[in-house]
XYZ file of C-alpha atoms in Angstrom:
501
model
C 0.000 0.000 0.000
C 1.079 3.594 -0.963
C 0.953 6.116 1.817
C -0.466 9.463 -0.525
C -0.765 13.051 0.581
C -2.413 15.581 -1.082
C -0.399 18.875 -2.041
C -2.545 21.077 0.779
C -1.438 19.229 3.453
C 1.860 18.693 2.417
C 1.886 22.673 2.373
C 0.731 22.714 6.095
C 2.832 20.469 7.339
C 5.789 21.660 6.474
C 4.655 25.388 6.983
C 4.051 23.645 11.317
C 7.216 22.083 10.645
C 9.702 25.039 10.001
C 8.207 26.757 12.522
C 8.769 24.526 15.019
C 12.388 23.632 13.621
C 13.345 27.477 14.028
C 11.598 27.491 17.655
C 14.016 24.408 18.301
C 16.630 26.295 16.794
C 16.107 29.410 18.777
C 16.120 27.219 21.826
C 19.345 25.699 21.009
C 21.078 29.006 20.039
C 19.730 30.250 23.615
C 21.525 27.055 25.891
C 24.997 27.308 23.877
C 24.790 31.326 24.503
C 25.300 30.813 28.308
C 28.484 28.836 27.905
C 30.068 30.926 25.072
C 28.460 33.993 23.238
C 25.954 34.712 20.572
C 28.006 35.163 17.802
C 29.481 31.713 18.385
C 26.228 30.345 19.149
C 24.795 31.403 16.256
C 27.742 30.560 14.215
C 27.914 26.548 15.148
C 23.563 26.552 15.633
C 23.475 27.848 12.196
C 25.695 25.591 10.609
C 23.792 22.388 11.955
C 20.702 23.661 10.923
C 21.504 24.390 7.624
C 22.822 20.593 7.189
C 19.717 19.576 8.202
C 17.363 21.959 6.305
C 20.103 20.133 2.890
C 18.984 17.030 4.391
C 15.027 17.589 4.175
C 15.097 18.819 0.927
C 16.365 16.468 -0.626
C 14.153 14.283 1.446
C 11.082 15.847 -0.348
C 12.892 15.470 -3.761
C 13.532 11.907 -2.460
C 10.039 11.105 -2.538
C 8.927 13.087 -5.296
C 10.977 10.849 -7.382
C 9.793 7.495 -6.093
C 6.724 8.611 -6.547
C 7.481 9.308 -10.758
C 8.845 5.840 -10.701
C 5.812 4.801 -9.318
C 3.710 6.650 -11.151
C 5.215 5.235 -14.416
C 5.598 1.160 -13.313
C 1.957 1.257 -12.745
C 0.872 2.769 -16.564
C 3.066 0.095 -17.905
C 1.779 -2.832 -16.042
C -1.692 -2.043 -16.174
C -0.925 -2.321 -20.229
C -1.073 -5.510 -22.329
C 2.483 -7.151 -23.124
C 4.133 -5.571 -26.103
C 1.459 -2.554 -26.427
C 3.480 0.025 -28.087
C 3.751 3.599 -26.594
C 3.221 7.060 -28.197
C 5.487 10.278 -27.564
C 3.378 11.168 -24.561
C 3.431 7.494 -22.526
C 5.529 4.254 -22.319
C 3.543 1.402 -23.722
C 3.860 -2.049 -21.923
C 6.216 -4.556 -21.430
C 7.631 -6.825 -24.049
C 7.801 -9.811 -21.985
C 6.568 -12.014 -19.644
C 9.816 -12.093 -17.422
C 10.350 -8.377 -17.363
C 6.788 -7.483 -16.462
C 7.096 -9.980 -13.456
C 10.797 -7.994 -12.649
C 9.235 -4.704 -13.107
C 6.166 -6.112 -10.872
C 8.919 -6.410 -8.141
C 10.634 -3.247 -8.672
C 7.187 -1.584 -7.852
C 6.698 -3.205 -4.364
C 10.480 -2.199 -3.401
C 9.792 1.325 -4.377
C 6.115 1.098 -2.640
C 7.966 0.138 0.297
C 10.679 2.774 0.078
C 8.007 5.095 -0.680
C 6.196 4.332 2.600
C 9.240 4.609 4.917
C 10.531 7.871 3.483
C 6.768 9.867 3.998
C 7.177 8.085 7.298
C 10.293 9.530 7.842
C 8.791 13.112 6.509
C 5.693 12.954 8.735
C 8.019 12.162 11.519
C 10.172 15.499 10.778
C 13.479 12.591 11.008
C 16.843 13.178 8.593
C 19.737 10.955 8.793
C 22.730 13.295 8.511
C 26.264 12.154 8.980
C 28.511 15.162 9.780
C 31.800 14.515 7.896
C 29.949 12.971 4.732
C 28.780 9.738 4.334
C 30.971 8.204 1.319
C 34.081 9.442 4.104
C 32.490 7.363 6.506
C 32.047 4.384 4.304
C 35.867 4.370 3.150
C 36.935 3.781 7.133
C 35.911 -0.131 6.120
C 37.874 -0.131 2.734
C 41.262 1.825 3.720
C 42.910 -0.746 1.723
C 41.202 0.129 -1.730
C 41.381 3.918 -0.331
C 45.224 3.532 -0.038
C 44.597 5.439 3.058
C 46.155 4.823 6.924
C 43.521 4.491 9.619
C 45.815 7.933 10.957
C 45.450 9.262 7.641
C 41.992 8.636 7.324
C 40.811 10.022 10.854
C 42.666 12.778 9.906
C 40.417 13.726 6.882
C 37.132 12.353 9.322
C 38.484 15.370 11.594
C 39.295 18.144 9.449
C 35.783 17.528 7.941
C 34.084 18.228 11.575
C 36.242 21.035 12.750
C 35.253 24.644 10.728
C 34.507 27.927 11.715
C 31.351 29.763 9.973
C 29.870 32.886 10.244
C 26.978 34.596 8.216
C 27.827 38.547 7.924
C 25.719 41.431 9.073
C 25.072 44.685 7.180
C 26.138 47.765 8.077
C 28.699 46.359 10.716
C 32.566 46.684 10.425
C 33.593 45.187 6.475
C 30.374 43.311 6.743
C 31.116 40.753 9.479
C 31.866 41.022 12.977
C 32.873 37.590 14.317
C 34.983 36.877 11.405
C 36.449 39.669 10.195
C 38.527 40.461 6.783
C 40.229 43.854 6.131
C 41.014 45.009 2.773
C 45.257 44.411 3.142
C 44.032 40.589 4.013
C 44.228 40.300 7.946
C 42.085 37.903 9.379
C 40.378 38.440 12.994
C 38.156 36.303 14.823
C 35.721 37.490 18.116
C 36.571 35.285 20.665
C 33.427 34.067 22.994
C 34.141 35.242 26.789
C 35.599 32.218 28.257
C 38.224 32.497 25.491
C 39.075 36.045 25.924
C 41.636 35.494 27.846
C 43.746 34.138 24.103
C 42.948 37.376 22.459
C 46.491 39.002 21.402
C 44.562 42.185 20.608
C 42.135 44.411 21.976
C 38.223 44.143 22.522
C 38.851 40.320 22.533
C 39.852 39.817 19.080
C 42.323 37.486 17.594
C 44.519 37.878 14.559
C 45.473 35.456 12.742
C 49.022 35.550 11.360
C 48.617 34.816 7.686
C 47.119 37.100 5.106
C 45.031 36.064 2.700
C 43.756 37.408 -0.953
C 40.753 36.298 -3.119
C 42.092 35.543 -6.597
C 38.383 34.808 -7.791
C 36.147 38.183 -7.635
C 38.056 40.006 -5.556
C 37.479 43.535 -6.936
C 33.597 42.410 -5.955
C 34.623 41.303 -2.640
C 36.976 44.278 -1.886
C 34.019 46.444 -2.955
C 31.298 44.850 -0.632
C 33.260 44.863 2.317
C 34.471 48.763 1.729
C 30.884 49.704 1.440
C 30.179 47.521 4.816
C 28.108 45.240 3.104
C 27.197 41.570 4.432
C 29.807 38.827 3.593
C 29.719 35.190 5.238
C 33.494 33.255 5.949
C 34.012 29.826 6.195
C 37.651 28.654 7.611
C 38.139 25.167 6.918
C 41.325 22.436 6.917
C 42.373 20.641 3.487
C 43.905 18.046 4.656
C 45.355 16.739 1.267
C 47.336 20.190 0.881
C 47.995 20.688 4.401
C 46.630 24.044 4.216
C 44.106 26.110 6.015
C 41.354 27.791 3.463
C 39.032 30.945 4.007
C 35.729 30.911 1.598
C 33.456 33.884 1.668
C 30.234 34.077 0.138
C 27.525 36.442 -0.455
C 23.827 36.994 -1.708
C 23.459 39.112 -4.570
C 20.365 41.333 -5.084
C 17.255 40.069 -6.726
C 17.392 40.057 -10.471
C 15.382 43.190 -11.977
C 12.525 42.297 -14.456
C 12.570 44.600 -17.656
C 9.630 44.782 -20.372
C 9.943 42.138 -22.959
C 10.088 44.921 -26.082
C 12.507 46.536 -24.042
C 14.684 43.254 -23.929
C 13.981 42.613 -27.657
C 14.735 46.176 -29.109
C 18.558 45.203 -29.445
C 18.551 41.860 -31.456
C 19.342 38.242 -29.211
C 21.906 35.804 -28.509
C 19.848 32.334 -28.633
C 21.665 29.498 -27.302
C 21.400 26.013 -27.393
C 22.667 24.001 -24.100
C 24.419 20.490 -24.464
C 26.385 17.816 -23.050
C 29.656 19.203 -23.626
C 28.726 23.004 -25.246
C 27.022 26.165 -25.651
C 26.218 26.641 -29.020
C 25.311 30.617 -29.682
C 24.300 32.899 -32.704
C 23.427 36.300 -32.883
C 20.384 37.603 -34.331
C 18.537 41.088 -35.197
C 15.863 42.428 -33.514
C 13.793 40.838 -37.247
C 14.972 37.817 -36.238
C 17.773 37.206 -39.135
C 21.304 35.519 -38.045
C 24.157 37.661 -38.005
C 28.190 36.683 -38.625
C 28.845 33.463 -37.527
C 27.829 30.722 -34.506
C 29.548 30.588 -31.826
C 30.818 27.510 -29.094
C 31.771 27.883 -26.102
C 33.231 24.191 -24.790
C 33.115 22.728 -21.609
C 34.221 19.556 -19.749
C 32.213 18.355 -17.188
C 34.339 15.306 -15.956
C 36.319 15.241 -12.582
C 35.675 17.034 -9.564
C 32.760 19.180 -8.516
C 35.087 21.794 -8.245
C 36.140 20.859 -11.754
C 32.979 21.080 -13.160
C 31.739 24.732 -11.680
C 34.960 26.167 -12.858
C 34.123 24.639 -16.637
C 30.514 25.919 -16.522
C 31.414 29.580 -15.238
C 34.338 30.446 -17.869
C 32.155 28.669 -20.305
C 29.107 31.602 -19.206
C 31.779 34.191 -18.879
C 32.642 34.213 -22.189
C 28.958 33.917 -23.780
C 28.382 37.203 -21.231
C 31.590 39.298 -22.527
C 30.781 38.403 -26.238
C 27.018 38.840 -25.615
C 28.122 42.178 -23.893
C 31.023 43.153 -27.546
C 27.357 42.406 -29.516
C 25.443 45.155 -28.119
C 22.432 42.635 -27.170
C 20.539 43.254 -24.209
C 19.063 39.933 -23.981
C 19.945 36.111 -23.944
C 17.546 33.348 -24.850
C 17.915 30.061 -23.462
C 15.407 26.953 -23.526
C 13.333 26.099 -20.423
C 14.786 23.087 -20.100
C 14.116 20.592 -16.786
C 14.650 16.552 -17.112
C 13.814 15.845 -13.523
C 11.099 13.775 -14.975
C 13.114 12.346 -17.845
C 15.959 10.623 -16.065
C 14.281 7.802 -13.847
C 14.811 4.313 -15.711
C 11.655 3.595 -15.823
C 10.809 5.609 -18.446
C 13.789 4.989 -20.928
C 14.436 1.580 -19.539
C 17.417 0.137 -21.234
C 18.420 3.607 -23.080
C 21.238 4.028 -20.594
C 23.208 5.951 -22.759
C 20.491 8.487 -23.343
C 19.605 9.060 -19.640
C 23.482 9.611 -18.999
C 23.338 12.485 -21.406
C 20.466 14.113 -20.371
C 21.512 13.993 -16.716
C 25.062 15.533 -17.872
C 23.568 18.434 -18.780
C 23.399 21.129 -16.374
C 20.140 22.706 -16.537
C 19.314 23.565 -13.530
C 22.717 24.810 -12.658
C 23.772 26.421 -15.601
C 20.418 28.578 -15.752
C 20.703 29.739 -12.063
C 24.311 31.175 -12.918
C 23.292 32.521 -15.910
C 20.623 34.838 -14.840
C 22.703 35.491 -12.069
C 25.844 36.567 -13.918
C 23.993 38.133 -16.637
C 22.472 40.285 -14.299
C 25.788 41.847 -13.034
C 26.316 42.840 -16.536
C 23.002 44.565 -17.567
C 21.971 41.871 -19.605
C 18.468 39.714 -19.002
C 17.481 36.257 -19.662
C 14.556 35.166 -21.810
C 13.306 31.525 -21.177
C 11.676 29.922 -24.417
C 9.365 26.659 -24.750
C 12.364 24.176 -26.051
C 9.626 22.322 -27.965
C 11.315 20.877 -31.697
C 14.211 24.040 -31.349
C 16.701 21.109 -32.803
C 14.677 19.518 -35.314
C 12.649 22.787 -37.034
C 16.194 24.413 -36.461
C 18.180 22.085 -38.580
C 15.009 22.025 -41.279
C 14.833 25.503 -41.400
C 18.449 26.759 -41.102
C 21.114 24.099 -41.298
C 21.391 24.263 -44.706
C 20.693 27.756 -45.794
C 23.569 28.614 -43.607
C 26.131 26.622 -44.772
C 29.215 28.337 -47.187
C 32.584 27.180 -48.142
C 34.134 29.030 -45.248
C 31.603 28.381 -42.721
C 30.218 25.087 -41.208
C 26.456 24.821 -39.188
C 25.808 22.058 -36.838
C 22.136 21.275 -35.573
C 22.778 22.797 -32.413
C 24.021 26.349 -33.971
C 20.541 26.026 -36.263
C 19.096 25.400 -32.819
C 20.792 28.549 -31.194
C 18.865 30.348 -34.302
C 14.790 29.090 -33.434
C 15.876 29.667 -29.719
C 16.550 33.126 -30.615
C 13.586 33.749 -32.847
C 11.129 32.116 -30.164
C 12.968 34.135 -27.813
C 11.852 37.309 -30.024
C 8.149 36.406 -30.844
C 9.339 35.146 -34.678
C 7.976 31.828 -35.792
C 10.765 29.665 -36.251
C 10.902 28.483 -39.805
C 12.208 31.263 -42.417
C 9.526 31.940 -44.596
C 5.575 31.870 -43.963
C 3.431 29.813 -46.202
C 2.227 31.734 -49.171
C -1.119 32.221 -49.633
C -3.252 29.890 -52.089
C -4.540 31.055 -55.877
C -6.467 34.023 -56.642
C -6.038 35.448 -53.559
C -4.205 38.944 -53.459
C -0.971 37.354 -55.343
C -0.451 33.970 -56.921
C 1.356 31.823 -54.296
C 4.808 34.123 -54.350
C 7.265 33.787 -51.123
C 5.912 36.145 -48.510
C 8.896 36.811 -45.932
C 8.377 36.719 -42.107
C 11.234 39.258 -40.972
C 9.597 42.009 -42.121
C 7.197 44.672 -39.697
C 4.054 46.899 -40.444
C 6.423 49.868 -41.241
C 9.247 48.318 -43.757
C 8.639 49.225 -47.876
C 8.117 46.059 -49.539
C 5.734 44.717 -47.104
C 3.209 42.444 -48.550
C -0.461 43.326 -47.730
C -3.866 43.777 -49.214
C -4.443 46.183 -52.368
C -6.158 49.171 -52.418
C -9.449 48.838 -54.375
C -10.022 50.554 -57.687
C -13.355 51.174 -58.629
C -15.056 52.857 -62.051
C -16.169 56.240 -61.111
C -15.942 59.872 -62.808
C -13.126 61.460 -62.846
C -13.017 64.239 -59.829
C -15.367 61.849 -58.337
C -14.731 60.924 -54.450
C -13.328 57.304 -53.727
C -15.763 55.049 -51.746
C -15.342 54.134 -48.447
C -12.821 51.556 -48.915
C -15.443 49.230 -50.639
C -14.839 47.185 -54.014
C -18.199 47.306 -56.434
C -19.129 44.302 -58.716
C -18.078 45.789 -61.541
C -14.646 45.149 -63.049
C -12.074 48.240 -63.173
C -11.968 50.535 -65.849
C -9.573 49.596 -68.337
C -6.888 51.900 -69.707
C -6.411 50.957 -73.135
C -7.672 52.537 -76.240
C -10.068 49.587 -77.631
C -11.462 49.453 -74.011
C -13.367 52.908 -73.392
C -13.826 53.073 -70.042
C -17.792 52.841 -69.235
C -18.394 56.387 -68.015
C -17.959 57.693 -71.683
C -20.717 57.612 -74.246
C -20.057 56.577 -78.141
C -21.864 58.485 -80.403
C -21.567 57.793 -84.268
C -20.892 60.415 -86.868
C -23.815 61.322 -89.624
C -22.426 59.817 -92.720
C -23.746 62.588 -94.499
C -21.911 65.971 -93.767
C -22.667 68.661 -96.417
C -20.930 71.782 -96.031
């Protein structure tokens, strides 16, 4: 049996629930002031709570995704064997033997289902300070090539940090961990430690400087203006070094008018496994110069990986900014409901890609970057972009000199989505006998531009000096100009054959 709950209780119970987690966490921050100070309190309160706020999220996304699975094993069993699907739904089974394992699969993830909204009901997280994969490798030091001394030394440095959220409008935007501009480093120390200080008002200075290679003009300007910066002192035990990480929010993103963002052409870009492919386009929606790639390598470390994704965005921004655009385009993409294995079953190497690529990731830094450089972010349906992109474009596009992929023709219907255009190049002409006889009627053009094509004025047979009608066409034909064609306002009269003089 499925334990189900309905998306308005869900709502309440986790609106009870974080207010009784922030009374607990008052009432924790309140017992650790008496023995130390509020600063520090705060400072170690706040960095347990936060793990554990990590830890019900993805507790929620948890069951959200069992529940797809579920969701999805049940439409295929209920179907006959070897009913095929559509584009919309998974048909059934093609066998026997795998509808009996897929049969199985849905009772473990009923079960898992049913312990984790337990779990959720029950406001209980399993959190394992230190990590849990560094936990797991104190029973395989041998495969680890790690000492049990080597490895409790890692287990350690993982537990012991110092954190401390900043505060606007006190001293360079933090007062229990403080950073000057020249790169000293002073920590508040609570009152039973005051005694260590080895300055004055029970501060103590660390000896090393430090200096942020990364956005440090944007650091050195936030703390100069006083402006709220957290710090983060941690041990990397690998290095043998001691690290200092600040962080800060940045301001909401502002919201411009869509014609305003469209006045200055777009940069529509196509997101992939292992690119960004870009091109530039008019505010008509016609492609300009050549694509553009910008690579990136997502293998390795997590570090790794953010480093490839932001110099891949910083150098769409700059040449987005060297365009004169005022706007990127981007799909609205989101495979959270694309990359369980129940739906693509034995496509393995499809659901690898799609979980490579880093939507949700690469959008939040985009918007976010962009918005430090005055540029804004439109979000288009990603509906057929690839395959009405490479119909539509490819080919056009392609000279001796220059070469067009299906993601750069891609990067083009993004863009003209992005603008309001319809995607494909030319409208359909319009059938027989009606205004023109099916010739190519362009798309890029406006109201305003000569050359439009539109509907003819009407002529109409009427006296010369006579007004024009309101705009109405009569049943008879128009006069004609030529000579064997009087036009029908003039009267013939025949000569008398007999003229005497």
């Amino acid at each position: 049996m499925v334990v189900t709950k309905n998306v308005q209780d869900s709502q309440i119970d986790s609106k009870w629930q974080s207010i009784s987690t922030g009374r607990a966490w008052a009432a924790r921050k309140r017992e650790l002031t008496g023995v130390s100070s509020s600063r520090i309190a705060g400072a170690i309160t706040k960095a347990t709570h936060d793990q554990w706020a990590l830890a019900r999220r993805c507790q929620a996304a948890h069951i959200q995704n069992l529940e797809a699975g579920i969701k999805t094993l049940r439409h295929r069993l209920s179907l006959p064997i070897g009913e095929k699907g559509t584009k919309r739904a998974a048909g059934g089974y093609r066998s026997k033997s795998e509808w009996f394992r897929k049969s199985r699969r849905l009772a473990t993830l009923e079960d898992r289902h049913a312990a984790a909204v337990a779990d959720w009901r029950a406001g209980r997280v399993r959190v394992v300070r230190g990590g849990k994969r560094l936990l797991n490798t104190r029973h395989h030091l041998t495969q680890a090539e790690l000492t049990e001394a080597q490895w409790r030394q890692r287990w350690e440095a993982e537990r012991w940090f110092l954190a401390a959220d900043g505060e606007s409008g006190k001293r360079f935007g933090n007062e229990t961990i403080r950073v000057t501009p020249d790169g000293e480093v002073s920590i508040k120390l609570p009152v039973p430690l005051a005694h260590l200080a080895n300055t004055k008002h029970g501060r103590y200075v660390l000896t090393g400087r430090i200096a942020f290679a990364h956005r440090g003009a944007e650091w050195a300007d936030r703390i100069e203006a006083n402006r709220a910066v957290a710090y983060r002192i941690h041990l990397d035990t690998d290095r043998g070094r001691w690290y200092l990480t600040a962080s800060w929010q940045r301001p909401a993103v502002q919201t411009i008018p869509l014609g305003t963002a469209r006045a200055r052409g777009m940069i529509g870009v196509d997101t992939n496994a292992d690119h960004l492919a870009a091109y530039h386009l008019d505010r008509h929606g016609n492609p300009i110069g050549d694509p553009h790639r910008f690579p990136y390598n997502l293998s390795g470390t997590t570090t790794h990986r953010d480093a490839q994704i932001r110099h891949a965005l910083t150098r769409l921004i700059n040449w987005a900014r060297r365009a004169g655009v005022a706007a990127i385009g981007i799909e609205d993409l989101d495979f959270t409901a694309e990359k369980t294995r129940e739906k693509h079953g034995r496509r393995k190497r499809f659901r690898q890609l799609i979980s490579g690529i880093p939507t949700g990731k690469l959008k939040a830094r985009l918007v976010s970057m962009a918005a430090e450089q005055g540029l804004s972010v439109v979000a288009v349906d990603p509906a057929y972009t690839s395959l009405w992109g490479a119909q539509h474009w490819q080919k056009p596009l392609v000279t001796p000199r220059r070469e067009m992929s299906r993601h750069d023709a891609a990067g083009i219907a993004i863009g003209r989505r992005a603008l309001g255009h319809p995607v494909r190049r030319r409208t359909a002409p319009p059938p027989h006998d009606r205004s023109d006889r099916a010739g190519h009627r362009t798309a890029q053009a406006e109201p305003g531009d000569r050359g439009r094509e539109g509907t003819r004025p009407p002529t109409t047979d009427r006296h010369p000096g006579e007004p024009a009608p309101s705009g109405k066409r009569t049943r008879d034909p128009s006069a004609s100009n030529t000579v064997r064609d009087a036009p029908s306002t003039q009267q013939w009269v025949q000569d008398s054959l007999m003229r005497t003089g």
